[in-house]
CSV table of C-alpha atoms and ligand atoms in Angstrom, one decimal:
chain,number,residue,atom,x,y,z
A,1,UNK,CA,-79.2,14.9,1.6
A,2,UNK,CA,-76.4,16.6,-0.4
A,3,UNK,CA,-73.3,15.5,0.9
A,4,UNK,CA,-69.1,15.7,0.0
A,5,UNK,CA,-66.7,14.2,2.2
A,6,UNK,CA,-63.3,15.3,1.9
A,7,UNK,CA,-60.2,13.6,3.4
A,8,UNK,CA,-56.7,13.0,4.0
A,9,UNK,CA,-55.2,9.8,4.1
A,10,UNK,CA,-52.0,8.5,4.0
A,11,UNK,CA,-52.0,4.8,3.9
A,12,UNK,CA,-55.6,4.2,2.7
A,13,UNK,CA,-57.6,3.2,6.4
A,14,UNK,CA,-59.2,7.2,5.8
A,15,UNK,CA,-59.6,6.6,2.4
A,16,UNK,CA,-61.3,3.1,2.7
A,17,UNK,CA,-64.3,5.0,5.6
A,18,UNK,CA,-64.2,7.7,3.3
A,19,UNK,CA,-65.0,5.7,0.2
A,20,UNK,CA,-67.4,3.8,2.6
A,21,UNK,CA,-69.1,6.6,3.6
A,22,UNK,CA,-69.5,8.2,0.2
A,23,UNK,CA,-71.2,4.7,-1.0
A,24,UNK,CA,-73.7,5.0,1.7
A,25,UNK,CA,-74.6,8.7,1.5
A,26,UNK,CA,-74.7,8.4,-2.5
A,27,UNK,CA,-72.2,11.3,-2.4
A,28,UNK,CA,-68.2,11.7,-3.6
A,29,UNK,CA,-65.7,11.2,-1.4
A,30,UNK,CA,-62.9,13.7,-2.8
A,31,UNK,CA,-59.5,13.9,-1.1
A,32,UNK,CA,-58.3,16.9,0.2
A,33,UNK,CA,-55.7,17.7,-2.6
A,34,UNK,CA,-58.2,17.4,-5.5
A,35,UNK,CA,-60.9,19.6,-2.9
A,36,UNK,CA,-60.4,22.9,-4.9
A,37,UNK,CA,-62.7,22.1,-7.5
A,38,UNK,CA,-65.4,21.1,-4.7
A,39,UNK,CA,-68.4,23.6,-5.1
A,40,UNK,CA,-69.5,23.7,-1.3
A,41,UNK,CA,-72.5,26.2,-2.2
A,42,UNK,CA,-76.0,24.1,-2.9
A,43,UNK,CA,-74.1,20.5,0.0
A,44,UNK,CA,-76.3,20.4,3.3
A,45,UNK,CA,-73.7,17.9,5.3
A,46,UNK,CA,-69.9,18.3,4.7
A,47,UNK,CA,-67.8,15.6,6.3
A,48,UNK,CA,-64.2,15.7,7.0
A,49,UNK,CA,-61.9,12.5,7.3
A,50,UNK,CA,-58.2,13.0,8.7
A,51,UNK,CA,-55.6,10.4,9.4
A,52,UNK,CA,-53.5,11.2,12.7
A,53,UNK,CA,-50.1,11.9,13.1
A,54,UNK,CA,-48.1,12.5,16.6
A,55,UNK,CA,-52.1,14.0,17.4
A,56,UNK,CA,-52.5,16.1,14.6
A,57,UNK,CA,-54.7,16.0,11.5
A,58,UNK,CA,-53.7,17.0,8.2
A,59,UNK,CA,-52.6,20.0,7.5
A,60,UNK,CA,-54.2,20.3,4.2
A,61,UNK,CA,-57.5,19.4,6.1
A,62,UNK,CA,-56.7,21.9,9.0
A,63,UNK,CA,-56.0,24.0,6.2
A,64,UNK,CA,-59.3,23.5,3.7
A,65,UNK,CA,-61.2,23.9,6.8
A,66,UNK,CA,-59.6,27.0,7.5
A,67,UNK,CA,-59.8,28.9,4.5
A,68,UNK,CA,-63.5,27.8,3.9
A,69,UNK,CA,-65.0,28.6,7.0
A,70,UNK,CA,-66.9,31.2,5.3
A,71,UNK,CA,-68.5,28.6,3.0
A,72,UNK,CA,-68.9,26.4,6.0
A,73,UNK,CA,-71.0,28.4,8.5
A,74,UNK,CA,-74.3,27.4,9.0
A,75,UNK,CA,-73.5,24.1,7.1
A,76,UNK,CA,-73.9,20.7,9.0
A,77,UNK,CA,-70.5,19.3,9.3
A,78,UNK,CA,-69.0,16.4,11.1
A,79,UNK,CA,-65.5,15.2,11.2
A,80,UNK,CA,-64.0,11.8,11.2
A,81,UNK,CA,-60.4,10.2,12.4
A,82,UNK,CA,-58.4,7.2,11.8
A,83,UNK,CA,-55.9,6.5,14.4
A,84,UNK,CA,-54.2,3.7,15.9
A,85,UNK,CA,-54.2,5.1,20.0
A,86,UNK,CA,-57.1,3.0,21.9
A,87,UNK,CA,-59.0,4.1,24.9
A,88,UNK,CA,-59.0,7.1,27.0
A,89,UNK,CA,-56.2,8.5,25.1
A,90,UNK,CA,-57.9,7.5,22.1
A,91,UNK,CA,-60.9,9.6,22.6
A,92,UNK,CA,-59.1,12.6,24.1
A,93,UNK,CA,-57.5,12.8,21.0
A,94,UNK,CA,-60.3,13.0,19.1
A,95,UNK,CA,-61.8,15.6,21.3
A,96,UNK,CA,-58.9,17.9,21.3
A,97,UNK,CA,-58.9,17.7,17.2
A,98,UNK,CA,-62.8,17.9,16.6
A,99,UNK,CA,-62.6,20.8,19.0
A,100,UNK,CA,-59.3,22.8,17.5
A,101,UNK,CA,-61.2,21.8,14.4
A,102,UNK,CA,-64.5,23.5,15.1
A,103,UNK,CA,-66.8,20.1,14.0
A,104,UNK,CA,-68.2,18.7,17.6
A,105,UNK,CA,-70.2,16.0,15.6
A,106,UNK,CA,-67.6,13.3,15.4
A,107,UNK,CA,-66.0,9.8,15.1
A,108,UNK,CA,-63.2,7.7,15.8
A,109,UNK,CA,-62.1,4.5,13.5
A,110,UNK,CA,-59.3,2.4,14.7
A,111,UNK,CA,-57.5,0.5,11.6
A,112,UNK,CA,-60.6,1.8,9.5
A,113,UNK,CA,-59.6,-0.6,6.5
A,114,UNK,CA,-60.8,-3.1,9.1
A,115,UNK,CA,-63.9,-1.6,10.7
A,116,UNK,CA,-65.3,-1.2,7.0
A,117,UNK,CA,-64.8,-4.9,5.9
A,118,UNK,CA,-65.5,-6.2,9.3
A,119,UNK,CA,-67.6,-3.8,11.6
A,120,UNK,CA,-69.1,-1.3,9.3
A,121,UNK,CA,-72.1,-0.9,11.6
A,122,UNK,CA,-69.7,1.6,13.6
A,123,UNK,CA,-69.5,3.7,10.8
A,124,UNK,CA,-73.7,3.8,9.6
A,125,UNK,CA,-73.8,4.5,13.7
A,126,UNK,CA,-71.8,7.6,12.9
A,127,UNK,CA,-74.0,8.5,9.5
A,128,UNK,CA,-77.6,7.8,11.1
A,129,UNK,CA,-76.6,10.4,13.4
A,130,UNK,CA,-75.5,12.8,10.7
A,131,UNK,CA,-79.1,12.3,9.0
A,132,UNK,CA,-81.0,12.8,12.5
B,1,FMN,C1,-45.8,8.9,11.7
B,1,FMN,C2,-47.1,8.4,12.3
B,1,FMN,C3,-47.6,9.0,13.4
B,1,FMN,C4,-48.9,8.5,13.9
B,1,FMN,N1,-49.4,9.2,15.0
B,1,FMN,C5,-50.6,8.7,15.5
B,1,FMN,C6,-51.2,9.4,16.6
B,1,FMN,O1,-50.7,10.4,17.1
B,1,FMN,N2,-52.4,8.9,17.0
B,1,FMN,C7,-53.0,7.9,16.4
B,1,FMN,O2,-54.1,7.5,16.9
B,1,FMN,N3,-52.5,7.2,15.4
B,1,FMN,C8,-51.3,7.6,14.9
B,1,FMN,N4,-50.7,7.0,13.8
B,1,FMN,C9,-51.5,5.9,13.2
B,1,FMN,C10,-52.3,6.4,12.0
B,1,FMN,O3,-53.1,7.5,12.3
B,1,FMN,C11,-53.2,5.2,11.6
B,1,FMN,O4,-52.4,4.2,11.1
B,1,FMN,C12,-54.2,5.6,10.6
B,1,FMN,O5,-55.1,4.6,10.3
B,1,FMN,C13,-53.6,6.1,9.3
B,1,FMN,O6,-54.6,6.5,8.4
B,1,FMN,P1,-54.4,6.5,6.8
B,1,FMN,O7,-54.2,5.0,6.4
B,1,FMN,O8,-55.7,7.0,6.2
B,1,FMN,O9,-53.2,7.2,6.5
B,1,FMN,C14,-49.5,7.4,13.3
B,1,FMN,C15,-49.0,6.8,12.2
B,1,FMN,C16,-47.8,7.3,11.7
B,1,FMN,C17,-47.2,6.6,10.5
């Protein structure tokens, strides 16, 4: 399948699923600030990666998402966070986003540096269901 993720990421936990991700899917994994060279034309699957901050997302990925949606529709696209919130908050947050965001197909990584050296099933959970 012909895949790009594009994320944001601050610290590198995003960066690190993202890369992760890219590996597995035999795709790039571009951040968003270098995106505007990304042809999204001939991609089936476009995945977004966002760090959070005070519940947001990027801006730059609110943004992309935005001002592509026109390049977007009837794409498959799925949306991934990296936060540090646990629990019921935790996934309320990622709810709120993925649906302000438009992308229901989604995940949530706590410390995602982590979850790829240590428990990166979580993630090919997330990208078997992207293939399905
Ligand atoms: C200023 C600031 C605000 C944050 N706000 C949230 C938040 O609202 N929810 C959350 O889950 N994590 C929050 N975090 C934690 C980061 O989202 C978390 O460390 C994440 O892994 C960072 O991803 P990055 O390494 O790709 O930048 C915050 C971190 C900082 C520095």
């Amino acid at each position: 399948m012909s895949a790009v993720i594009i994320y944001a990421s601050t610290t590198g936990n995003t960066a690190a699923v993202a890369e992760y991700m890219a590996n597995r899917l035999g795709c790039e994994a571009v951040p968003v600030k270098d995106a505007g060279s990304v042809d999204l034309g001939q991609l089936e699957l476009v995945v977004f990666g966002t760090r959070v901050h005070a519940g947001s997302p990027s801006k730059d990925i609110e943004e992309y998402i935005g001002s592509h949606s026109g390049d977007l529709a009837g794409k498959r696209t799925a949306l991934f966070l990296c936060g540090m919130i646990k629990g019921k908050n935790g996934e309320d947050q990622l709810e709120k986003i993925s649906s302000d965001l438009g992308i229901p197909t989604s995940a949530y990584f706590i410390k995602g540096k982590r979850v790829v050296k240590e428990s990166a099933s979580e993630i090919d959970a997330f990208l078997e269901a992207l293939k399905g």
